[in-house]
Amino acid sequence: MSRVPNVAIDGPAGSGKSTVARLVAQKLDFLYVDTGAMYRAVTYLALKTAVNLDDQDALGSLAEATKFSNVRFCSSGGDVALWCDGANVTPYLRKWDVTREVARVAAVPMVRHCLVRSQRVFARSGGVVMEGRDIGTVVLPDAEFKFFLTADLDTRIERRALEMSGNGWTVDPEELCRQFIYRDEMDLKRTVGPLKAAPDAVVIEGTALTADEIVDRIVTVCQGRVA
Ligand code: CDP
């Protein structure tokens, strides 16, 4: 019997991939894995323990030592949490300093090597919706279903600003714009695991689409090919 398929969803910040990936996982009853949260967790731990962010060896050692076997992602009812070394680090992952530094930490090859290894373990038995920047190209090149979400910069910023204010955060749109441009550039230009659509990914330009419309397209493709 063939294994349960995996779904890879990649795209830049604000393209809607977290919302969409969560909903797709709920609809398919798959496990949702947010790989950005893992890069954020290493960044949070590095800042917390005052690791020098220019020291690639130290960051690599931190990623290696972090017990990602204790990571847990729940897909039910929007209750998504990331546990790391026995502690729930979710409340810290979207902090401004973590967001400011994460692309720098994520560009370190040794950090990527460690996290990609853990991500592959989550997907070993199939039945995973995994979202990130390099899932279809590097982490799960054999994923049965691959999607790449895009949207124009203004729309992405608008979506993130709405999400942040909905969560009670103060939003500075100009700072958000600078941060998106900086992260896009870092994510696109790094040598290991850059943000890129896999050649066999279905590209969804989502500027004019709602999250539900994108979810419907993805689920239709997955169910159409599985049935
Ligand atoms: O939610 P948002 O799109 O703002 O970011 P995220 O998905 O939480 O990812 C945060 C950062 O982690 C990205 O800007 C990338 O630098 C990095 N990342 C990565 O390099 N590779 C991944 N597979 C996922 C995230």
Coordinates of C-alpha atoms and ligand atoms in Angstrom, one line a residue:
M1 CA 0.0 0.0 0.0
S2 CA 1.4 3.4 -0.8
R3 CA 2.1 5.7 2.1
V4 CA -0.1 8.7 3.2
P5 CA 1.1 11.7 1.1
N6 CA 2.8 14.8 2.3
V7 CA 1.9 18.3 1.4
A8 CA 4.6 21.0 1.0
I9 CA 3.6 24.7 1.1
D10 CA 6.3 27.4 0.5
G11 CA 6.1 31.1 0.1
P12 CA 7.3 34.4 1.5
A13 CA 6.1 36.1 4.7
G14 CA 2.5 37.3 4.5
S15 CA 1.6 35.1 1.6
G16 CA -0.9 33.4 3.8
K17 CA 0.8 30.1 4.0
S18 CA 0.5 29.6 7.8
T19 CA -3.3 30.2 7.8
V20 CA -3.7 28.1 4.7
A21 CA -1.4 25.3 5.8
R22 CA -3.3 25.0 9.1
L23 CA -6.7 24.9 7.4
V24 CA -5.5 22.3 4.8
A25 CA -4.1 20.2 7.7
Q26 CA -7.5 20.3 9.4
K27 CA -9.4 19.5 6.3
L28 CA -7.2 16.5 5.4
D29 CA -6.7 15.5 9.1
F30 CA -2.9 15.8 8.6
L31 CA -0.3 17.0 11.1
Y32 CA 0.6 20.7 10.6
V33 CA 4.3 21.5 10.8
D34 CA 5.4 25.2 10.8
T35 CA 9.1 25.1 10.0
G36 CA 9.5 28.9 10.4
A37 CA 8.6 28.3 14.1
M38 CA 11.6 26.1 14.4
Y39 CA 14.0 28.7 13.0
R40 CA 12.3 31.2 15.3
A41 CA 12.8 28.9 18.3
V42 CA 16.6 28.6 17.6
T43 CA 16.7 32.4 17.3
Y44 CA 14.8 32.9 20.5
L45 CA 17.1 30.5 22.4
A46 CA 20.2 32.2 20.9
L47 CA 19.0 35.7 22.0
K48 CA 17.9 34.3 25.4
T49 CA 21.3 32.7 26.1
A50 CA 23.3 35.7 24.5
V51 CA 24.8 33.6 21.7
N52 CA 26.7 35.9 19.4
L53 CA 24.7 35.9 16.2
D54 CA 27.8 36.3 14.1
D55 CA 29.2 33.1 15.5
Q56 CA 28.0 30.4 13.0
D57 CA 29.6 27.6 15.0
A58 CA 27.9 28.6 18.2
L59 CA 24.5 28.8 16.4
G60 CA 25.1 25.5 14.8
S61 CA 25.9 23.9 18.2
L62 CA 22.8 25.5 19.6
A63 CA 20.6 24.0 16.8
E64 CA 22.3 20.7 17.2
A65 CA 21.7 20.6 21.0
T66 CA 18.1 21.8 20.9
K67 CA 15.9 18.8 21.4
F68 CA 13.5 19.1 18.6
S69 CA 12.2 15.6 19.3
N70 CA 10.1 17.3 21.9
V71 CA 8.5 19.7 19.4
R72 CA 4.8 19.2 19.2
F73 CA 2.5 20.8 16.7
C74 CA -1.3 20.4 17.2
S75 CA -3.5 20.9 14.3
S76 CA -6.9 20.9 16.0
G77 CA -9.0 24.0 16.4
G78 CA -6.2 26.5 15.6
D79 CA -4.4 25.4 18.8
V80 CA -0.9 25.3 17.4
A81 CA 2.0 25.1 19.8
L82 CA 5.7 24.5 19.5
W83 CA 7.4 22.7 22.4
C84 CA 11.2 22.6 22.5
D85 CA 13.4 21.0 25.2
G86 CA 10.2 20.3 27.2
A87 CA 9.1 23.9 27.3
N88 CA 6.3 25.7 25.3
V89 CA 8.2 28.5 23.5
T90 CA 5.2 29.6 21.4
P91 CA 4.6 32.9 23.2
Y92 CA 8.1 34.1 22.4
L93 CA 8.4 33.2 18.7
R94 CA 6.7 36.3 17.2
K95 CA 8.5 38.8 19.4
W96 CA 10.0 41.7 17.5
D97 CA 13.6 40.9 18.2
V98 CA 13.2 37.2 17.1
T99 CA 11.5 38.4 13.9
R100 CA 14.3 40.9 13.3
E101 CA 17.1 38.3 13.6
V102 CA 15.5 35.1 12.3
A103 CA 16.5 35.4 8.7
R104 CA 20.2 35.8 9.8
V105 CA 20.1 32.7 11.9
A106 CA 18.2 30.8 9.2
A107 CA 21.0 31.6 6.7
V108 CA 23.6 29.6 8.8
P109 CA 24.2 26.3 6.9
M110 CA 24.7 24.2 10.1
V111 CA 21.4 25.5 11.6
R112 CA 19.6 24.5 8.4
H113 CA 21.2 21.1 8.3
C114 CA 20.0 20.3 11.9
L115 CA 16.5 21.6 11.4
V116 CA 16.0 20.0 8.0
R117 CA 17.0 16.7 9.6
S118 CA 14.3 17.1 12.3
Q119 CA 11.7 18.2 9.8
R120 CA 12.2 15.1 7.7
V121 CA 11.6 13.0 10.8
F122 CA 8.2 14.6 11.2
A123 CA 7.3 13.7 7.7
R124 CA 8.7 10.2 7.7
S125 CA 5.4 8.4 7.7
G126 CA 3.5 10.9 5.5
G127 CA 0.3 12.7 6.5
V128 CA 2.0 16.0 7.1
V129 CA 1.3 19.5 5.8
M130 CA 4.6 21.3 6.1
E131 CA 5.1 25.0 5.5
G132 CA 8.3 27.0 5.0
R133 CA 10.6 28.4 2.4
D134 CA 12.5 25.3 1.2
I135 CA 10.1 22.4 1.8
G136 CA 9.3 21.4 -1.8
T137 CA 12.9 21.9 -2.9
V138 CA 15.1 20.7 0.0
V139 CA 13.2 19.2 3.0
L140 CA 10.7 17.1 1.1
P141 CA 11.6 17.0 -2.5
D142 CA 9.6 13.8 -2.8
A143 CA 6.4 15.3 -1.3
E144 CA 3.4 14.2 -3.3
F145 CA 1.9 17.7 -3.3
K146 CA 3.8 21.0 -3.6
F147 CA 2.4 24.5 -3.6
F148 CA 4.1 27.9 -3.7
L149 CA 2.0 30.8 -2.6
T150 CA 2.7 34.4 -3.7
A151 CA 1.0 37.8 -3.2
D152 CA 2.2 41.3 -3.9
L153 CA 4.2 43.1 -1.2
D154 CA 1.4 45.6 -0.2
T155 CA -1.1 42.8 0.2
R156 CA 1.4 40.7 2.3
I157 CA 2.1 43.7 4.6
E158 CA -1.6 44.5 4.9
R159 CA -2.3 40.9 5.9
R160 CA 0.5 40.7 8.5
A161 CA -0.5 44.1 9.9
L162 CA -4.1 42.9 10.3
E163 CA -3.0 39.7 11.9
M164 CA -0.7 41.6 14.3
S165 CA -3.2 44.1 15.4
G166 CA -5.8 41.3 15.8
N167 CA -3.3 39.8 18.3
G168 CA -3.1 43.1 20.2
W169 CA 0.4 44.1 18.8
T170 CA 1.2 47.7 17.9
V171 CA 2.0 47.9 14.1
D172 CA 4.3 50.3 12.4
P173 CA 3.6 49.7 8.7
E174 CA 6.8 51.3 7.5
E175 CA 8.9 49.1 9.9
L176 CA 6.9 46.1 8.7
C177 CA 7.7 47.0 5.1
R178 CA 11.4 47.4 5.8
Q179 CA 11.4 44.0 7.6
F180 CA 9.6 42.2 4.8
I181 CA 12.0 43.6 2.2
Y182 CA 15.0 42.6 4.3
R183 CA 13.7 39.1 5.1
D184 CA 12.7 38.5 1.5
E185 CA 16.2 39.4 0.3
M186 CA 17.9 37.3 2.9
D187 CA 15.6 34.3 2.2
L188 CA 16.0 34.6 -1.6
K189 CA 19.7 35.1 -1.7
R190 CA 21.1 32.7 0.8
T191 CA 23.1 29.9 -0.7
V192 CA 21.6 27.0 1.3
G193 CA 17.8 26.4 1.1
P194 CA 16.8 29.7 -0.5
L195 CA 13.1 30.7 -0.9
K196 CA 12.2 29.1 -4.2
A197 CA 9.3 27.3 -5.9
A198 CA 10.1 23.7 -6.7
P199 CA 9.8 23.1 -10.5
D200 CA 6.9 20.8 -9.9
A201 CA 5.1 23.1 -7.4
V202 CA 1.6 24.5 -8.2
V203 CA 2.1 28.2 -8.0
I204 CA -0.9 30.1 -6.5
E205 CA -0.9 33.9 -6.9
G206 CA -3.1 34.7 -4.0
T207 CA -3.2 38.6 -4.0
A208 CA -6.9 38.5 -4.9
L209 CA -7.9 35.3 -3.2
T210 CA -9.1 34.7 0.3
A211 CA -7.5 32.1 2.5
D212 CA -10.6 29.8 2.1
E213 CA -10.3 30.1 -1.7
I214 CA -6.6 29.1 -1.6
V215 CA -7.4 26.2 0.8
D216 CA -10.1 25.0 -1.6
R217 CA -7.7 25.0 -4.5
I218 CA -5.1 23.0 -2.6
V219 CA -7.5 20.5 -1.1
T220 CA -9.1 20.0 -4.6
V221 CA -5.7 19.2 -6.1
C222 CA -4.8 16.9 -3.2
Q223 CA -8.1 15.0 -3.2
G224 CA -8.3 14.9 -6.9
R225 CA -4.9 13.2 -7.3
V226 CA -5.3 10.9 -4.3
A227 CA -8.8 9.6 -5.2
Ligands
CDP1 O1 5.4 33.8 9.3 P1 6.5 34.4 8.5 O2 6.3 34.1 7.1 O3 6.7 35.8 8.8 O4 7.8 33.7 8.9 P2 8.1 32.2 9.3 O5 7.4 31.3 8.3 O6 7.8 32.1 10.7 O7 9.7 32.2 9.0 C1 10.5 33.0 9.7 C2 11.9 33.0 9.0 O8 12.4 31.7 9.2 C3 11.9 33.3 7.5 O9 11.9 34.7 7.2 C4 13.1 32.5 7.1 O10 14.2 33.3 7.2 C5 13.2 31.4 8.0 N1 12.7 30.1 7.4 C6 13.6 29.4 6.6 O11 14.7 29.9 6.4 N2 13.2 28.2 6.1 C7 12.0 27.7 6.4 N3 11.7 26.5 5.9 C8 11.1 28.4 7.2 C9 11.5 29.6 7.7

